[in-house]
mmCIF file of C-alpha atoms in Angstrom:
data_model
loop_
_atom_site.group_PDB
_atom_site.id
_atom_site.type_symbol
_atom_site.label_atom_id
_atom_site.label_comp_id
_atom_site.label_asym_id
_atom_site.label_seq_id
_atom_site.Cartn_x
_atom_site.Cartn_y
_atom_site.Cartn_z
ATOM 1 C CA GLN M 1 76.498 68.273 9.991
ATOM 2 C CA LEU M 2 76.858 64.712 8.684
ATOM 3 C CA ALA M 3 77.242 63.472 12.255
ATOM 4 C CA GLU M 4 73.921 65.059 13.286
ATOM 5 C CA ILE M 5 75.363 66.212 16.612
ATOM 6 C CA GLY M 6 72.734 66.925 19.231
ATOM 7 C CA PRO M 7 72.770 69.085 22.387
ATOM 8 C CA THR M 8 73.074 66.264 24.935
ATOM 9 C CA GLU M 9 75.753 64.316 23.103
ATOM 10 C CA THR M 10 79.410 63.566 23.633
ATOM 11 C CA VAL M 11 81.684 63.991 20.614
ATOM 12 C CA LEU M 12 85.137 62.472 20.225
ATOM 13 C CA ASP M 13 87.514 63.812 17.554
ATOM 14 C CA ILE M 14 90.406 61.516 16.634
ATOM 15 C CA GLY M 15 93.432 63.505 15.519
ATOM 16 C CA SER M 16 91.920 66.775 16.676
ATOM 17 C CA GLY M 17 94.868 68.891 15.528
ATOM 18 C CA PRO M 18 94.069 72.549 16.260
ATOM 19 C CA GLY M 19 90.766 71.631 17.951
ATOM 20 C CA THR M 20 88.453 73.146 15.354
ATOM 21 C CA ALA M 21 86.008 70.218 15.159
ATOM 22 C CA VAL M 22 85.862 69.867 18.943
ATOM 23 C CA ILE M 23 85.114 73.556 19.458
ATOM 24 C CA ASP M 24 82.578 73.592 16.601
ATOM 25 C CA ALA M 25 80.808 70.535 18.044
ATOM 26 C CA VAL M 26 80.021 72.645 21.100
ATOM 27 C CA LYS M 27 79.595 76.134 19.565
ATOM 28 C CA ARG M 28 77.710 75.256 16.381
ATOM 29 C CA PHE M 29 75.925 72.032 17.288
ATOM 30 C CA GLY M 30 75.508 72.244 21.062
ATOM 31 C CA ALA M 31 77.354 69.074 22.063
ATOM 32 C CA GLU M 32 77.341 68.650 25.827
ATOM 33 C CA HIS M 33 80.926 67.336 25.891
ATOM 34 C CA ALA M 34 83.635 67.233 23.229
ATOM 35 C CA ILE M 35 86.966 65.452 23.509
ATOM 36 C CA GLY M 36 89.907 65.855 21.178
ATOM 37 C CA ILE M 37 92.347 62.952 20.941
ATOM 38 C CA GLU M 38 95.693 64.334 19.775
ATOM 39 C CA PRO M 39 99.194 62.848 20.160
ATOM 40 C CA ALA M 40 101.012 66.169 19.625
ATOM 41 C CA GLY M 41 101.368 67.993 22.938
ATOM 42 C CA VAL M 42 101.814 71.411 21.364
ATOM 43 C CA LEU M 43 98.525 71.020 19.450
ATOM 44 C CA ARG M 44 96.694 69.881 22.594
ATOM 45 C CA ALA M 45 97.956 72.899 24.498
ATOM 46 C CA ALA M 46 97.084 75.325 21.702
ATOM 47 C CA SER M 47 93.638 73.719 21.359
ATOM 48 C CA ALA M 48 92.907 74.149 25.052
ATOM 49 C CA VAL M 49 93.795 77.835 24.839
ATOM 50 C CA ARG M 50 91.679 78.236 21.681
ATOM 51 C CA ALA M 51 88.724 76.531 23.399
ATOM 52 C CA ALA M 52 89.032 78.822 26.419
ATOM 53 C CA VAL M 53 89.154 81.920 24.199
ATOM 54 C CA ARG M 54 86.125 80.729 22.220
ATOM 55 C CA GLY M 55 84.158 80.038 25.411
ATOM 56 C CA THR M 56 84.056 76.231 25.231
ATOM 57 C CA GLY M 57 86.758 75.422 27.768
ATOM 58 C CA ALA M 58 84.293 74.028 30.305
ATOM 59 C CA THR M 59 82.827 71.473 27.890
ATOM 60 C CA THR M 60 85.905 70.540 25.843
ATOM 61 C CA LYS M 61 89.069 68.698 26.676
ATOM 62 C CA PHE M 62 92.084 67.538 24.733
ATOM 63 C CA ILE M 63 93.906 64.368 25.701
ATOM 64 C CA ASP M 64 96.920 62.419 24.510
ATOM 65 C CA GLY M 65 96.182 59.346 22.445
ATOM 66 C CA THR M 66 95.973 57.624 19.092
ATOM 67 C CA ALA M 67 93.206 55.964 17.116
ATOM 68 C CA GLU M 68 94.587 52.510 17.876
ATOM 69 C CA ALA M 69 94.380 52.989 21.668
ATOM 70 C CA LEU M 70 91.690 55.550 22.482
ATOM 71 C CA PRO M 71 92.138 56.594 26.133
ATOM 72 C CA VAL M 72 88.429 56.694 26.921
ATOM 73 C CA PRO M 73 85.932 54.170 28.361
ATOM 74 C CA ASP M 74 83.752 51.815 26.339
ATOM 75 C CA ALA M 75 80.491 53.255 24.974
ATOM 76 C CA CYS M 76 81.307 56.823 26.043
ATOM 77 C CA ALA M 77 80.690 58.711 22.773
ATOM 78 C CA ASP M 78 77.607 59.444 20.717
ATOM 79 C CA VAL M 79 79.675 60.712 17.794
ATOM 80 C CA VAL M 80 83.240 60.017 16.685
ATOM 81 C CA VAL M 81 84.770 62.120 13.922
ATOM 82 C CA ALA M 82 88.073 61.935 12.076
ATOM 83 C CA VAL M 83 88.648 64.838 9.682
ATOM 84 C CA ASN M 84 91.814 64.643 7.597
ATOM 85 C CA SER M 85 93.268 62.323 10.206
ATOM 86 C CA LEU M 86 92.977 58.720 8.966
ATOM 87 C CA HIS M 87 96.133 58.965 6.859
ATOM 88 C CA PRO M 88 98.565 58.701 9.822
ATOM 89 C CA TRP M 89 96.734 55.824 11.565
ATOM 90 C CA GLU M 90 99.253 53.022 11.917
ATOM 91 C CA ASP M 91 96.589 50.290 11.924
ATOM 92 C CA VAL M 92 93.267 51.314 10.377
ATOM 93 C CA ASP M 93 91.548 48.046 11.326
ATOM 94 C CA ARG M 94 92.518 48.449 14.987
ATOM 95 C CA GLY M 95 91.571 52.138 14.950
ATOM 96 C CA LEU M 96 88.123 51.343 13.573
ATOM 97 C CA ALA M 97 87.683 48.592 16.192
ATOM 98 C CA GLU M 98 88.434 51.267 18.806
ATOM 99 C CA VAL M 99 85.816 53.545 17.215
ATOM 100 C CA ALA M 100 83.248 50.746 17.504
ATOM 101 C CA ARG M 101 84.299 50.135 21.134
ATOM 102 C CA VAL M 102 83.821 53.746 22.250
ATOM 103 C CA LEU M 103 80.565 54.412 20.370
ATOM 104 C CA ARG M 104 77.325 54.051 22.282
ATOM 105 C CA PRO M 105 74.533 52.031 20.652
ATOM 106 C CA GLY M 106 73.130 54.166 17.846
ATOM 107 C CA GLY M 107 76.334 56.232 17.779
ATOM 108 C CA ARG M 108 77.724 57.697 14.572
ATOM 109 C CA PHE M 109 81.189 57.738 13.034
ATOM 110 C CA VAL M 110 82.092 60.256 10.332
ATOM 111 C CA ALA M 111 85.483 60.255 8.637
ATOM 112 C CA SER M 112 86.507 62.540 5.816
ATOM 113 C CA ASP M 113 89.866 62.976 4.100
ATOM 114 C CA GLU M 114 91.194 64.559 0.993
ATOM 115 C CA ASP M 115 91.219 62.043 -1.855
ATOM 116 C CA PHE M 116 94.882 62.155 -2.811
ATOM 117 C CA SER M 117 94.385 59.268 -5.252
ATOM 118 C CA HIS M 118 91.940 61.321 -7.345
ATOM 119 C CA GLY M 119 93.387 62.626 -10.592
ATOM 120 C CA ASP M 120 91.968 66.104 -9.987
ATOM 121 C CA HIS M 121 93.606 66.552 -6.591
ATOM 122 C CA PRO M 122 95.883 69.627 -6.666
ATOM 123 C CA ARG M 123 98.744 67.829 -4.887
ATOM 124 C CA GLY M 124 101.376 70.258 -6.116
ATOM 125 C CA ASP M 125 99.669 73.193 -4.386
ATOM 126 C CA ASP M 126 98.591 71.285 -1.293
ATOM 127 C CA PRO M 127 100.502 71.580 1.984
ATOM 128 C CA HIS M 128 99.500 67.973 2.712
ATOM 129 C CA ALA M 129 100.888 66.616 -0.566
ATOM 130 C CA ASP M 130 103.096 64.114 1.236
ATOM 131 C CA TRP M 131 100.193 62.500 3.097
ATOM 132 C CA PRO M 132 99.335 58.966 1.969
ATOM 133 C CA ALA M 133 95.957 58.306 0.377
ATOM 134 C CA VAL M 134 93.370 56.665 2.642
ATOM 135 C CA ASP M 135 91.884 53.379 1.405
ATOM 136 C CA TYR M 136 88.265 54.266 2.050
ATOM 137 C CA ASP M 137 87.073 51.033 0.447
ATOM 138 C CA ARG M 138 88.900 49.264 3.295
ATOM 139 C CA VAL M 139 87.326 51.632 5.847
ATOM 140 C CA VAL M 140 83.873 50.732 4.510
ATOM 141 C CA GLU M 141 84.713 47.023 4.592
ATOM 142 C CA VAL M 142 85.981 47.084 8.185
ATOM 143 C CA CYS M 143 83.052 49.186 9.438
ATOM 144 C CA GLY M 144 80.740 46.594 7.885
ATOM 145 C CA GLN M 145 82.657 43.787 9.609
ATOM 146 C CA LEU M 146 82.139 45.659 12.875
ATOM 147 C CA ASP M 147 78.358 45.481 12.251
ATOM 148 C CA MET M 148 78.007 49.179 11.536
ATOM 149 C CA THR M 149 75.793 50.409 8.726
ATOM 150 C CA VAL M 150 78.058 52.395 6.468
ATOM 151 C CA GLU M 151 77.980 54.680 3.444
ATOM 152 C CA MET M 152 80.800 56.220 1.452
ATOM 153 C CA ALA M 153 80.586 59.357 -0.640
ATOM 154 C CA ARG M 154 82.989 61.190 -2.892
ATOM 155 C CA ALA M 155 82.650 64.908 -3.477
ATOM 156 C CA THR M 156 84.603 68.068 -4.128
ATOM 157 C CA ALA M 157 85.040 70.683 -1.398
ATOM 158 C CA ASP M 158 86.617 73.993 -2.384
ATOM 159 C CA GLY M 159 88.028 72.371 -5.507
ATOM 160 C CA VAL M 160 89.619 69.471 -3.618
ATOM 161 C CA PRO M 161 88.318 65.877 -4.023
ATOM 162 C CA VAL M 162 87.287 64.328 -0.691
ATOM 163 C CA GLN M 163 86.041 60.960 0.487
ATOM 164 C CA THR M 164 83.635 60.624 3.387
ATOM 165 C CA VAL M 165 82.410 57.614 5.332
ATOM 166 C CA THR M 166 79.425 57.756 7.636
ATOM 167 C CA ALA M 167 78.715 54.731 9.823
ATOM 168 C CA ARG M 168 76.224 53.978 12.568
ATOM 169 C CA LYS M 169 76.569 51.458 15.362
ATOM 170 C CA PRO M 170 73.434 49.374 15.926
#
């Protein structure tokens, strides 16, 4: 919803995991094309099966890659999302430069992760308790350096603190 995905748009999900955001981009928001970037082969395969079962196989694809070297052409995406996937990026600055490279003019980037640094985060009960916290202040700074307009928000979703960045390429 934050990405304001439209029916003629192409969506790219970095760290697509089980493919949920890619499939939802098509099913719920009508994206014309949705691409999941996922380095784990087993997750890509499972996502492709899930997309076929949910009826989005013709408009979704899952490809091998990482945030730091997105295997797609320049200016190919209207929306790039990263949901609970910034924590394993090896080089956040390079990953964000790649986001800026693949976004079309006016394109949007939305990233959201659990805020593991927040005192109210239920780390002990969380299956992701070993994930590192994401420095969202740095994400905001780098997006600004890449000439994107950017906003950060903190909220609680289902009792878990989250941080979200929304950015727009001029």
